[in-house]
Structures are given as C-alpha cells and as structure tokens.
mmCIF file of C-alpha atoms in Angstrom:
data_model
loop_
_atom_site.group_PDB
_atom_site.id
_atom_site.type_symbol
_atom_site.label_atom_id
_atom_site.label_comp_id
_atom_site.label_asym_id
_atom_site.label_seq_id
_atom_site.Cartn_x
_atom_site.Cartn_y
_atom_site.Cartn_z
ATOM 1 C CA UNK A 1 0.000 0.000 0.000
ATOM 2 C CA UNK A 2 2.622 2.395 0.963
ATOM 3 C CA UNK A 3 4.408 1.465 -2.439
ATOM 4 C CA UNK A 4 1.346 2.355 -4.257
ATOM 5 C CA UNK A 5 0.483 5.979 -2.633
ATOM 6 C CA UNK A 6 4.203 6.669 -3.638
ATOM 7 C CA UNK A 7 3.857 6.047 -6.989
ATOM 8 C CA UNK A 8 0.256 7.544 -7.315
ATOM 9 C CA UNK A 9 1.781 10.796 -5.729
ATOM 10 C CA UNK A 10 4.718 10.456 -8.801
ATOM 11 C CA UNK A 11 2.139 10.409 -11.271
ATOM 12 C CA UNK A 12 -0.397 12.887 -9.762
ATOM 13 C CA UNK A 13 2.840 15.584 -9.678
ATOM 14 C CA UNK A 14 4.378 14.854 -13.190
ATOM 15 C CA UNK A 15 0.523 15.184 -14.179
ATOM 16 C CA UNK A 16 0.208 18.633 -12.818
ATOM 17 C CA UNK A 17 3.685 19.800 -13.890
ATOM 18 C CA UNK A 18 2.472 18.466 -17.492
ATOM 19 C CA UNK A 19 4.871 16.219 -18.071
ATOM 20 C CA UNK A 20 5.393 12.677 -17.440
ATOM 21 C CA UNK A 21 8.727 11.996 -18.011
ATOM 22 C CA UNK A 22 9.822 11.538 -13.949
ATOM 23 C CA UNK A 23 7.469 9.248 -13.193
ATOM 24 C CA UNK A 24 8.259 7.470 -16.083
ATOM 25 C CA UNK A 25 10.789 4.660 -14.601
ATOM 26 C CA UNK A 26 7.425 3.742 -12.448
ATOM 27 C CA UNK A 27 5.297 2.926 -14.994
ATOM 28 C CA UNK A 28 5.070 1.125 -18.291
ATOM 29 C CA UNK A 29 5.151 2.777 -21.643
ATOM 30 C CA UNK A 30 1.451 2.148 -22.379
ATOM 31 C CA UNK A 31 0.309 4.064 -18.907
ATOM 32 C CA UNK A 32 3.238 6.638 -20.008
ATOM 33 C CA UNK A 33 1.816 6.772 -23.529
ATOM 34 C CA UNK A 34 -1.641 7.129 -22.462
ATOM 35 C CA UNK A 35 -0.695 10.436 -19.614
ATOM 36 C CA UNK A 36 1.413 11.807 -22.402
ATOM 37 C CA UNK A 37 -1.584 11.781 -24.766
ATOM 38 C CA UNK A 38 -4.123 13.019 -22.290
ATOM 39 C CA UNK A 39 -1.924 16.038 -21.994
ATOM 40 C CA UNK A 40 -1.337 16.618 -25.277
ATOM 41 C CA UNK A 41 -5.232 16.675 -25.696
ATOM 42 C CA UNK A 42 -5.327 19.283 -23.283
ATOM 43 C CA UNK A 43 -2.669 21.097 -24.708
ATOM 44 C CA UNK A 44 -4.548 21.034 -27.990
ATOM 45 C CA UNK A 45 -7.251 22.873 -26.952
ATOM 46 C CA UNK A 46 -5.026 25.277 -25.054
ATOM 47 C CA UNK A 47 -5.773 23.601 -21.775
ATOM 48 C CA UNK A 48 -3.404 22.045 -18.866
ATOM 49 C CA UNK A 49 -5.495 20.453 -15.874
ATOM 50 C CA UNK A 50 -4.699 22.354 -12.695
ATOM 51 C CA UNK A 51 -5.232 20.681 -9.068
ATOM 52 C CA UNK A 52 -5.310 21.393 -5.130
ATOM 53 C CA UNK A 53 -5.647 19.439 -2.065
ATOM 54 C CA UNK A 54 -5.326 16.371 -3.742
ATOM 55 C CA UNK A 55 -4.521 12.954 -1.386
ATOM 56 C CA UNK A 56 -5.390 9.536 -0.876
ATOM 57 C CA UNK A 57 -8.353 8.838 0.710
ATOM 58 C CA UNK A 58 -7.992 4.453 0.568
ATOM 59 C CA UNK A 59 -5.755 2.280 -0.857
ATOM 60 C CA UNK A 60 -7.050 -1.709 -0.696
ATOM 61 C CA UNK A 61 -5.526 -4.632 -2.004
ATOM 62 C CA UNK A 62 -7.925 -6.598 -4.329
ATOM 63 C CA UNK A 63 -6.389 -9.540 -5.860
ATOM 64 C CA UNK A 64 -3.188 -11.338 -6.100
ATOM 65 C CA UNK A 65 -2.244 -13.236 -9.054
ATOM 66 C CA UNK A 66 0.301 -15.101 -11.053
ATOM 67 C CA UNK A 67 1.071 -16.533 -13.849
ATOM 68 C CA UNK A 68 4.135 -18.538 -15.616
ATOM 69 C CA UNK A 69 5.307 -15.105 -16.670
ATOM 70 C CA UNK A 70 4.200 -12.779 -14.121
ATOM 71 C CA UNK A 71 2.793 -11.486 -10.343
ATOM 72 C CA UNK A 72 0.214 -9.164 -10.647
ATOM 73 C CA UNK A 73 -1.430 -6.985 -7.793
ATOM 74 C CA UNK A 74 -4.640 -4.637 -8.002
ATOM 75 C CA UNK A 75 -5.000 -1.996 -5.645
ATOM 76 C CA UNK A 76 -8.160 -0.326 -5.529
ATOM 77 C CA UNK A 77 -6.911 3.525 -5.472
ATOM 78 C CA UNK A 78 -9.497 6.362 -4.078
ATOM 79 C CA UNK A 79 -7.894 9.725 -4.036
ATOM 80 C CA UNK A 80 -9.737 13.414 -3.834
ATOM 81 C CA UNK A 81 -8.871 16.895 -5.551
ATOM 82 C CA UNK A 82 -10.081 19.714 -6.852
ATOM 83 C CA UNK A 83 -9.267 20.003 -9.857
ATOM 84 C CA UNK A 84 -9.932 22.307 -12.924
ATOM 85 C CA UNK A 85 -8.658 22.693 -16.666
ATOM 86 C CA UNK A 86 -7.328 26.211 -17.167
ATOM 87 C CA UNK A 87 -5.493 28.066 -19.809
ATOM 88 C CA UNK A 88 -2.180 27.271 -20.347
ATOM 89 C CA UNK A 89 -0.895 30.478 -20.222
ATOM 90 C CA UNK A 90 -1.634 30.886 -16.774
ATOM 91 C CA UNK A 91 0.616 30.908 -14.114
ATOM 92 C CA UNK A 92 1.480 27.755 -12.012
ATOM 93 C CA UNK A 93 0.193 30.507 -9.093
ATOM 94 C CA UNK A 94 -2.815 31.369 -11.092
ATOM 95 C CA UNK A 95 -3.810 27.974 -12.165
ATOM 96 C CA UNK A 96 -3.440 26.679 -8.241
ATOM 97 C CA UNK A 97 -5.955 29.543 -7.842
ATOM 98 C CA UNK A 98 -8.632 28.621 -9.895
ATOM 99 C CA UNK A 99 -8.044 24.881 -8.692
ATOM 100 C CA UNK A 100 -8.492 26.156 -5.313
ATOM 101 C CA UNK A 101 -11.997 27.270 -6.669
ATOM 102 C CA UNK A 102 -13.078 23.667 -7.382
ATOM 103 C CA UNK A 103 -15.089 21.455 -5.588
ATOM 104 C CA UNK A 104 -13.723 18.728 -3.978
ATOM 105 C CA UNK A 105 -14.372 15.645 -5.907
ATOM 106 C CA UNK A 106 -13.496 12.112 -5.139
ATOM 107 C CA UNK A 107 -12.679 9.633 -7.242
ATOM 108 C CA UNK A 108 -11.875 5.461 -7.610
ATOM 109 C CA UNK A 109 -9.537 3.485 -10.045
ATOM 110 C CA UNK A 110 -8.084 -0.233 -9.946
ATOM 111 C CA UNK A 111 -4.276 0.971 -10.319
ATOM 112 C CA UNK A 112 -2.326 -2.854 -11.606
ATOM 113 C CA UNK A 113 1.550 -3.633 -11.110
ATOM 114 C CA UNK A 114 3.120 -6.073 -12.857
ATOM 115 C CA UNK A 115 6.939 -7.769 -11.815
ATOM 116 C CA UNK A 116 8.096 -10.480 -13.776
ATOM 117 C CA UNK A 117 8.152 -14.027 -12.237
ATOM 118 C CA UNK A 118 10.563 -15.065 -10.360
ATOM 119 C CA UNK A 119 12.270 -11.027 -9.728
ATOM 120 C CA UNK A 120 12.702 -9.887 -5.785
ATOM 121 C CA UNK A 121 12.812 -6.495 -5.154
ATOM 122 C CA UNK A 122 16.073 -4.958 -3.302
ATOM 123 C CA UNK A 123 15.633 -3.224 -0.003
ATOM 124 C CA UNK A 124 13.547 -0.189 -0.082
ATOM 125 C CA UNK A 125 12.060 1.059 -3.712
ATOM 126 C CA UNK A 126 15.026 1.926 -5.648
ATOM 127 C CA UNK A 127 12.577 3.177 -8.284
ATOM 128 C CA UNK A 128 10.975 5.747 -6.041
ATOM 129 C CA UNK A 129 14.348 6.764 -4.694
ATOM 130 C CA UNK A 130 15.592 7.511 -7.429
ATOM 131 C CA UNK A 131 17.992 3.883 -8.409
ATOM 132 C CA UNK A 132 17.964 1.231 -10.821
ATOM 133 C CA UNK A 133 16.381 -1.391 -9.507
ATOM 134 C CA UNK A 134 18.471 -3.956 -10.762
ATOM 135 C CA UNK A 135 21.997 -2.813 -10.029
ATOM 136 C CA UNK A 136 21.189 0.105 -7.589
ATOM 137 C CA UNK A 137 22.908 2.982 -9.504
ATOM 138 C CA UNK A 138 21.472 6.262 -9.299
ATOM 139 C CA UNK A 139 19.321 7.528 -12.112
ATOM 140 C CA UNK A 140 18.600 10.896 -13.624
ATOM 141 C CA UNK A 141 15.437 12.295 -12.995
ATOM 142 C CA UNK A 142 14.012 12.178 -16.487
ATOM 143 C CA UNK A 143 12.333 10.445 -18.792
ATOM 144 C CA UNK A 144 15.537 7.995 -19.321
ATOM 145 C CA UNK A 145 14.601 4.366 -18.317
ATOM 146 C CA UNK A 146 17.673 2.675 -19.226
ATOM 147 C CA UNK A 147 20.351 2.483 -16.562
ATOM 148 C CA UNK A 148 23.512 3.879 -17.806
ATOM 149 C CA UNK A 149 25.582 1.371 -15.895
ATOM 150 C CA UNK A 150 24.063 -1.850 -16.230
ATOM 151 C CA UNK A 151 21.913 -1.083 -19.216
ATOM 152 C CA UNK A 152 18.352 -2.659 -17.567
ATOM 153 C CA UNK A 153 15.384 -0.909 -18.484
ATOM 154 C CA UNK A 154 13.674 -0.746 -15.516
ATOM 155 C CA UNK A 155 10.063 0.329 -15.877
ATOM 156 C CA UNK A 156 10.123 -3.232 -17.880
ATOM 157 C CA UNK A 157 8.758 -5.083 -15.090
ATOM 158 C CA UNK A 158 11.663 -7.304 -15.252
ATOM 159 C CA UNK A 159 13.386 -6.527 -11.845
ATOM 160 C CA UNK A 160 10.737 -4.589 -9.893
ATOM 161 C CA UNK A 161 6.998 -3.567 -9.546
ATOM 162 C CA UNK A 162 5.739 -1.222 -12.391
ATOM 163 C CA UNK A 163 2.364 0.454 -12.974
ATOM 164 C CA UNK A 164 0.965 -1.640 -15.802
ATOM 165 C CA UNK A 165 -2.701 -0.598 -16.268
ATOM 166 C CA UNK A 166 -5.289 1.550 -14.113
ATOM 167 C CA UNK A 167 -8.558 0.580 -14.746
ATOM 168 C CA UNK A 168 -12.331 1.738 -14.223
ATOM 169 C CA UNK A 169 -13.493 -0.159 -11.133
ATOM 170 C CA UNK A 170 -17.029 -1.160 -13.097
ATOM 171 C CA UNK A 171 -14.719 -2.329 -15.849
ATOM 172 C CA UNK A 172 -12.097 -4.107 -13.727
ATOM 173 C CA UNK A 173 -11.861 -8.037 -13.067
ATOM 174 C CA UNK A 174 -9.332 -10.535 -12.154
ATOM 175 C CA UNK A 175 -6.995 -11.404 -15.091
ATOM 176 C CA UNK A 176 -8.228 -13.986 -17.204
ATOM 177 C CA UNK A 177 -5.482 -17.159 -17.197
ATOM 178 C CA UNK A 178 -4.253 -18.142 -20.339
ATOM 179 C CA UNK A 179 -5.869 -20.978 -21.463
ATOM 180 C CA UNK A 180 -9.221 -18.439 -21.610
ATOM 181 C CA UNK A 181 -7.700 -16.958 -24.587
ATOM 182 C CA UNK A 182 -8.258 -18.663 -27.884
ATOM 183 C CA UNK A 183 -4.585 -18.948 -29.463
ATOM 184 C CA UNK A 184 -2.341 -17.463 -26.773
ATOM 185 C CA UNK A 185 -0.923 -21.214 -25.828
ATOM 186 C CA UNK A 186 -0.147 -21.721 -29.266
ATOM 187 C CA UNK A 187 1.550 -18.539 -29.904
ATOM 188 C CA UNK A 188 3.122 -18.714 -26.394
ATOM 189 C CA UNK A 189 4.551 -22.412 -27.439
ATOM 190 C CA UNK A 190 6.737 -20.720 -30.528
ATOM 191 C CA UNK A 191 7.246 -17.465 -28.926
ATOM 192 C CA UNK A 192 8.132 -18.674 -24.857
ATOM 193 C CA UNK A 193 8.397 -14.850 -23.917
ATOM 194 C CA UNK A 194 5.433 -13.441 -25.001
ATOM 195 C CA UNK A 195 2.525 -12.961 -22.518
ATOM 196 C CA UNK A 196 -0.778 -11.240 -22.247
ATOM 197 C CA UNK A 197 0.063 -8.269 -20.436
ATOM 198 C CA UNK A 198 2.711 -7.240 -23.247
ATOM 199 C CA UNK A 199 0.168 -7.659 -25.831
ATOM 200 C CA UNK A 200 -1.578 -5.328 -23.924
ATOM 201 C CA UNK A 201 0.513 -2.697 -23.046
ATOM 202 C CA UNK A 202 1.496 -2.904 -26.387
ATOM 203 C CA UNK A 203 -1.950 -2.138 -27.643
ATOM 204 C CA UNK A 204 -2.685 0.278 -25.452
ATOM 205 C CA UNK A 205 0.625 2.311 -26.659
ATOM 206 C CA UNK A 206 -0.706 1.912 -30.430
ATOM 207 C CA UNK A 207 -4.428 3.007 -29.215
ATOM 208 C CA UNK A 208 -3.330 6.140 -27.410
ATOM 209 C CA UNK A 209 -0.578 7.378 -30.293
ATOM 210 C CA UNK A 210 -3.731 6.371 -33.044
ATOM 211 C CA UNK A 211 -5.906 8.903 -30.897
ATOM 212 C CA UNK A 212 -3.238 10.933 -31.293
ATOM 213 C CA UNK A 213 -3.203 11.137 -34.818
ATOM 214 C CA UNK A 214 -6.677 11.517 -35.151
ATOM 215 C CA UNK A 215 -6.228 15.097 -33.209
ATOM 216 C CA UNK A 216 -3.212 16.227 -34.005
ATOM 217 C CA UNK A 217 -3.873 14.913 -38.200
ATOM 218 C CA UNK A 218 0.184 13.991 -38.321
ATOM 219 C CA UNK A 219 0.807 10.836 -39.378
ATOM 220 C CA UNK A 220 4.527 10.729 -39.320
ATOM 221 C CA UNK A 221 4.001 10.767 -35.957
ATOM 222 C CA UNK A 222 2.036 7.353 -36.294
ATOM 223 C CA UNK A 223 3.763 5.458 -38.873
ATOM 224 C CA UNK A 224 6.177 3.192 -36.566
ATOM 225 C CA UNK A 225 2.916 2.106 -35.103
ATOM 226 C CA UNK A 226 1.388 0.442 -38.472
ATOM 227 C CA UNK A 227 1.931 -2.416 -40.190
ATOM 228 C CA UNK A 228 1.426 -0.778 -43.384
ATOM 229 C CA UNK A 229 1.924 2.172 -44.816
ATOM 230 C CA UNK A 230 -1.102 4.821 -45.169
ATOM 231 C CA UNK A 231 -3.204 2.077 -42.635
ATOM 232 C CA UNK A 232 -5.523 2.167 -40.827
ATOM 233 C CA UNK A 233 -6.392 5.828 -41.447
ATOM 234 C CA UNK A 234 -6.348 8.456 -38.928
ATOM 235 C CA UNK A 235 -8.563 10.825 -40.133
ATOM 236 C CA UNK A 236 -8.355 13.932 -38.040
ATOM 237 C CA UNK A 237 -10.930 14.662 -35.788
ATOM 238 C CA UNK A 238 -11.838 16.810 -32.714
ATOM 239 C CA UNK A 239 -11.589 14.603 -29.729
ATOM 240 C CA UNK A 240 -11.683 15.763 -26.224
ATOM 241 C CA UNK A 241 -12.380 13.995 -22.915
ATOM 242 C CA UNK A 242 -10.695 10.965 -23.908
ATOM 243 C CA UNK A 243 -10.757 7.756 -21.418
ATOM 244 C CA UNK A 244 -9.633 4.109 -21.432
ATOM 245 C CA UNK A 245 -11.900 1.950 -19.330
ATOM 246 C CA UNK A 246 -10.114 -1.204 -19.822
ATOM 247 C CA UNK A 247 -7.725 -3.126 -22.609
ATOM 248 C CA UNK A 248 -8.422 -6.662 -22.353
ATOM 249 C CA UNK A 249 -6.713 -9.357 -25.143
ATOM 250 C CA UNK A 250 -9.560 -11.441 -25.988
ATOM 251 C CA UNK A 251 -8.361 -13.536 -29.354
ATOM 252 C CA UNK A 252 -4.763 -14.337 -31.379
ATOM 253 C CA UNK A 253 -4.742 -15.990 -34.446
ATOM 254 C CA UNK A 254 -1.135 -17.668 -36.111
ATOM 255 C CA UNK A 255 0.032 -17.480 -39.290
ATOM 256 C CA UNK A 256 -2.478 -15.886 -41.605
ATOM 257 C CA UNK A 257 -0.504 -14.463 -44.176
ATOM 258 C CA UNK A 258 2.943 -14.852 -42.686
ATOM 259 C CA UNK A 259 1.403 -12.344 -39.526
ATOM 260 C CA UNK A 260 0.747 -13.542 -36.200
ATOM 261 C CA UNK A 261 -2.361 -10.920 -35.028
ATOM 262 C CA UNK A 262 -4.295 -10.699 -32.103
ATOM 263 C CA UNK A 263 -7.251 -8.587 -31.077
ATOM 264 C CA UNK A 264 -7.606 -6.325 -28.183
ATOM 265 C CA UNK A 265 -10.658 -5.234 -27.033
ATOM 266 C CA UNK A 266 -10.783 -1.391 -26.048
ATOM 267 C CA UNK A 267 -13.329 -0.066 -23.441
ATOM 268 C CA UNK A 268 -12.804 4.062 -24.107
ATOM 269 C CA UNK A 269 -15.375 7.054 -24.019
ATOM 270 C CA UNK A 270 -14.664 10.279 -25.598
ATOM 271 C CA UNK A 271 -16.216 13.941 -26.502
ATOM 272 C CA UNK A 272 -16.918 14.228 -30.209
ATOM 273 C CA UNK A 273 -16.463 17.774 -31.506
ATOM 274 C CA UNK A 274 -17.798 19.195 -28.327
ATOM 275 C CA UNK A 275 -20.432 16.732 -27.811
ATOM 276 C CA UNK A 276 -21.085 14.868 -24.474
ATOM 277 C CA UNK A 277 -18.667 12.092 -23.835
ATOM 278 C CA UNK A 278 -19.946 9.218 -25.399
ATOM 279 C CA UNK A 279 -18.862 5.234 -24.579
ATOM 280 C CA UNK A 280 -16.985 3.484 -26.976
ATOM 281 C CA UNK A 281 -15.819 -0.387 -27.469
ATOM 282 C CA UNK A 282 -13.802 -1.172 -30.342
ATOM 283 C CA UNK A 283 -11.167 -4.023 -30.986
ATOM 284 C CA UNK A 284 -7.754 -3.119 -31.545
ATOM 285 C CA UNK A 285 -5.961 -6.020 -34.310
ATOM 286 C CA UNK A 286 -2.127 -5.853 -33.738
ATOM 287 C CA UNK A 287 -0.128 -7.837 -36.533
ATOM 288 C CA UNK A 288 3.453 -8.802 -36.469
ATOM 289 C CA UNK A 289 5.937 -10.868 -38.438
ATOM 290 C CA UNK A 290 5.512 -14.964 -37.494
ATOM 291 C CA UNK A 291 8.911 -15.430 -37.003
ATOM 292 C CA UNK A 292 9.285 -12.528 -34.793
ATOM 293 C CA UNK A 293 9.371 -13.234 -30.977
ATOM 294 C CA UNK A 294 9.191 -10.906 -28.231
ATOM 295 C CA UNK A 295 11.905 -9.536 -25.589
ATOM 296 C CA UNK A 296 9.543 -10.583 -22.856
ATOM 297 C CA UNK A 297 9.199 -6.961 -20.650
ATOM 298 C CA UNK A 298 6.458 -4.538 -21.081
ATOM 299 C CA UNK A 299 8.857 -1.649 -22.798
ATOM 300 C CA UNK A 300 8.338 -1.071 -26.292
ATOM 301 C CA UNK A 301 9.388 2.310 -27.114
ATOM 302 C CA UNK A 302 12.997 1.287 -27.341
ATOM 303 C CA UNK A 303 14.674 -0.238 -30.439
ATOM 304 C CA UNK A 304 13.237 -3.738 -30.977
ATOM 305 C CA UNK A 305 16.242 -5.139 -33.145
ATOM 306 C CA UNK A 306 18.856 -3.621 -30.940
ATOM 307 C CA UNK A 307 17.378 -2.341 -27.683
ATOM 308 C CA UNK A 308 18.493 1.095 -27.996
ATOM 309 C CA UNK A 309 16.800 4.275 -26.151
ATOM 310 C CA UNK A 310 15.534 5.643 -29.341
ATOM 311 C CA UNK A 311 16.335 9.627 -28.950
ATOM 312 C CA UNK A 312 12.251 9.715 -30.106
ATOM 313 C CA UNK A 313 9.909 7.364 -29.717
ATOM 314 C CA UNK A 314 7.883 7.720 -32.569
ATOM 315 C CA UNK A 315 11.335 7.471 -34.897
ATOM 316 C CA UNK A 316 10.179 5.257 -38.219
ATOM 317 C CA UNK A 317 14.367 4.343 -38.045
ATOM 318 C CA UNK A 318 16.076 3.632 -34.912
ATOM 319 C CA UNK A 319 18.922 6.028 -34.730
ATOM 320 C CA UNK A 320 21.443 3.551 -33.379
ATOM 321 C CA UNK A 321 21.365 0.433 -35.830
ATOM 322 C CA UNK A 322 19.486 1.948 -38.665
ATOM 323 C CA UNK A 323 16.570 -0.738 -38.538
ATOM 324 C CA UNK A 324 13.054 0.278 -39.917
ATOM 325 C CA UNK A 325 10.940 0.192 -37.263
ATOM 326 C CA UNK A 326 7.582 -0.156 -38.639
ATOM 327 C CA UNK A 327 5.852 -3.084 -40.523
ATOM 328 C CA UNK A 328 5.589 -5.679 -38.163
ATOM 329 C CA UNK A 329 9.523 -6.945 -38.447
ATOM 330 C CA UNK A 330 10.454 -7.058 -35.188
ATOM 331 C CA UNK A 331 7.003 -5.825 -32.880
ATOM 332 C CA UNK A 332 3.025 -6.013 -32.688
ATOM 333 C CA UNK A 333 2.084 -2.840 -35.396
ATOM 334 C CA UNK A 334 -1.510 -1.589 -35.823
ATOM 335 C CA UNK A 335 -3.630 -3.516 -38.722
ATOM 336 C CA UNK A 336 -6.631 -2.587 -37.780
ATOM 337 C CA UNK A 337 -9.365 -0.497 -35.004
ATOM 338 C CA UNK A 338 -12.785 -2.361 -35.519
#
C-alpha cells in the first residue's frame, strides 16, 4: 500500500507539472503513452489540468495473481482533488488559484503492477528513490529508463513492480489465465516470452498514439505504429475527454498471411467535436511478423532489433542500428481499429 500511494503521488505531480517523463521509470510505456496523450489533448485545446488538495483517501488490495510469466497486484486507489482545466498560459500561481476554486471531488480506479516471475525487489524502492532497480545505480530524474551502468530498463517489469494498467473499477476483473484466450498457448509455445500483459501494453501504446493522430492529423508521428503504410487511417478529428476503461486481449490468431495478429478489445469514451462524452468499445488487431518473438518486458518504445533508447519514440528508423521500425519486423504494429 505504501508502495502504491508513492507512486500515485509520482504520477499525480508529473501530471500537474504536465509532463510525465519523472514518473516514467514507475510505470510502463502504455500508462506513459496514455498520460502523455491526455496532456497533449489538453494542450490542444489550449488547456493544462490544474489541481489542489489532492490525497489519498484508501488504498485496498484486491487480488493477487500469477502466472508462468508474471505477479500481478490490483490496488483499488481512491484519491480526492479539486481540480480544474485552465489556460495554459496561466501561471502555475494562477492555475493553483482557480483549482483552489473547485469542488472537492473524489474519485476510484483499480491501479495494476506487474513484476516479472521469479524477480525480488532490493531493499527499499530503488525506483521511487531515485535507483535502478536492478543494479542500484542512481538515475537521472528524467524520462531515461535505461540504466547507464548496467543497461536494464527498468520500468520493464523485469526486476521490480511497475504500474501496468489503471482501470475503471465497473470495468475491472481478475486477469483472465491463459488458457481463456483462444490462441495465446499456441503462440506462447513458438514465442516462450510473449505474454498477455505485453500484448496489452502494447496495444494500449498503439491506441493512445492512433488517438493521437486523429487530433493532431500527423501521421509521421504514427507510422512506426502500423503495419502498413497509409493504414488504418487516422482521419483527423476533434476529440476531447478521452478515457480508457479497460484493454483486455480477448483472441490471437497464427500465421495468416505470414502475420501472427491478435485482437484487443478497447473499453474508451470520448467527446466528439464538443459533444457529451460518449462510450466506446472497439477491438484493436495488432499484426506482427511470425517469425518474430518478443523480448519478454512490457517496454516497447525502445529499439526492438537492438534495444536502444531511441532519442524519439515515434522514430520510423532507430537512430542507433538503422533498422526500420515499422511493418511488423520485429514488434506487434496496428492492422486494424474495428
């Protein structure tokens, strides 16, 4: 519990500052994706979301879990601001201000960690303090997750807790095991690494930069994320209010074409050129190479062929070894939103 009101008060101040990039060794690159998009949605409208008196009201262990890949805890997380979206150009002082204005509002979400099976943690949370949790060295407070010493990349989930998904309590259950999921076993059988949550967090990375697209209308920006060129389009569009309720892998098929794919269903809700928010399901279809096979951590903003921090991670060409990133070579690429 104490572990997970530290990292909630990480977030909640790189989400205020409006930017996420020193909480970012605490949580996986789809939670960072998703923050960094939410922000950019406000910043889009000429918005940042200003807050006062926020804390945590509760913080209750729901489930335990494991799997041959990974522990999993929930944590039911109830915290209270006020909180209001201002104009950018105010002040931090000014924007506290009209935050101060705000009613108090209280609110509940089902925050997950993930650590790989198998991992112990060191003394203390060298991830909070500031250290790698694999070899203890310090680390820079930025948005750097690889440790310049030992070279781990530790929001990866491979050598301590990381935020891996934060979920709607009325969309929230237990994990599903594997053998729920039609074609994970087989894939999992050629591709030992792979597991549900990465499939996941890798869809949920693809979603958010896809709703990104659709606002911002650059594509460039999107292109890594495709398996094809010019697909699926992003057509721009005036989105506001955007919110993922859940991102649950529900089906994987092998082969089809020389592409592995597998299907993510995406619970999301969403204000459509100033409309009221409206819900949304839609399925996600990732597609990747069939002789690919995964690194086996939730981090996939780094250089699949040669694990280098990419100096942006929406490059179409990692800028250490050259390789094309998009296409489905080497990771899961968007085919499809149904």
């Amino acid at each position: 519990a104490q572990r997970a009101q530290g990292v909630m008060a990480k977030v909640n101040e790189a989400w205020v500052a409006g930017n996420m990039g020193p909480a970012r060794r605490l949580i996986s690159d789809g939670v960072y994706v998703r923050f960094q998009a939410q922000l950019m949605l406000l910043k889009s409208q000429g918005l940042r979301n200003a807050m006062a008196d926020w804390s945590v009201v509760a913080c209750d262990l729901l489930a335990a879990e494991a799997d041959a890949k990974w522990d999993s805890v929930h944590v039911k997380m109830v915290g209270q601001a006020r909180d209001k979206d201002v104009p950018a150009t105010l002040s931090a002082e000014a924007a506290a201000a009209e935050a101060k204005r705000a009613p108090l509002v209280r609110y509940e979400e089902v925050w997950s960690f993930l650590r790989k099976r198998g991992s112990k943690s060191k003394n203390g949370v060298p991830a909070l303090e500031g250290r790698c949790p694999n070899c203890g060295a310090d680390l820079p407070v930025s948005d750097v997750v690889r440790c310049e010493f030992c070279k781990a990349v530790v929001n990866s989930g491979e050598h301590d807790w990381v935020l891996a998904e934060i979920t709607q309590p009325e969309e929230w259950r237990p994990w599903m095991t594997n053998a729920e999921i039609s074609g994970l076993a087989e894939l999992q059988a050629k591709d030992p690494a792979v597991s549900r949550q990465e499939l996941e967090d890798r869809a949920s990375v693809v979603f958010w930069k896809w709703i990104d697209a659709r606002v911002t209308g650059q594509r460039t920006r999107f292109e890594r994320f495709c398996l094809r060129p010019g697909q699926p389009p992003a057509d721009q569009q005036r989105l506001a209010q955007v919110a993922v309720g859940s991102a649950e892998l529900v089906d994987v098929t092998l082969g089809q074409d020389g592409l592995d794919r597998c299907q993510i269903e995406v619970t999301w809700s969403a204000s459509f050129d100033g409309d009221q928010p409206q819900n949304q399901v839609n399925h996600v279809v990732l597609g990747r190479l069939a002789t690919a096979t995964s690194k086996g951590g939730l981090n996939s903003l780094d250089c699949p062929n040669c694990r280098g921090p990419l100096a942006d991670s929406d490059l179409a060409k990692c800028n250490f070894c050259g390789e094309p990133l998009a296409g489905g070579k080497h990771e899961w690429s968007l085919e499809a939103v149904l």
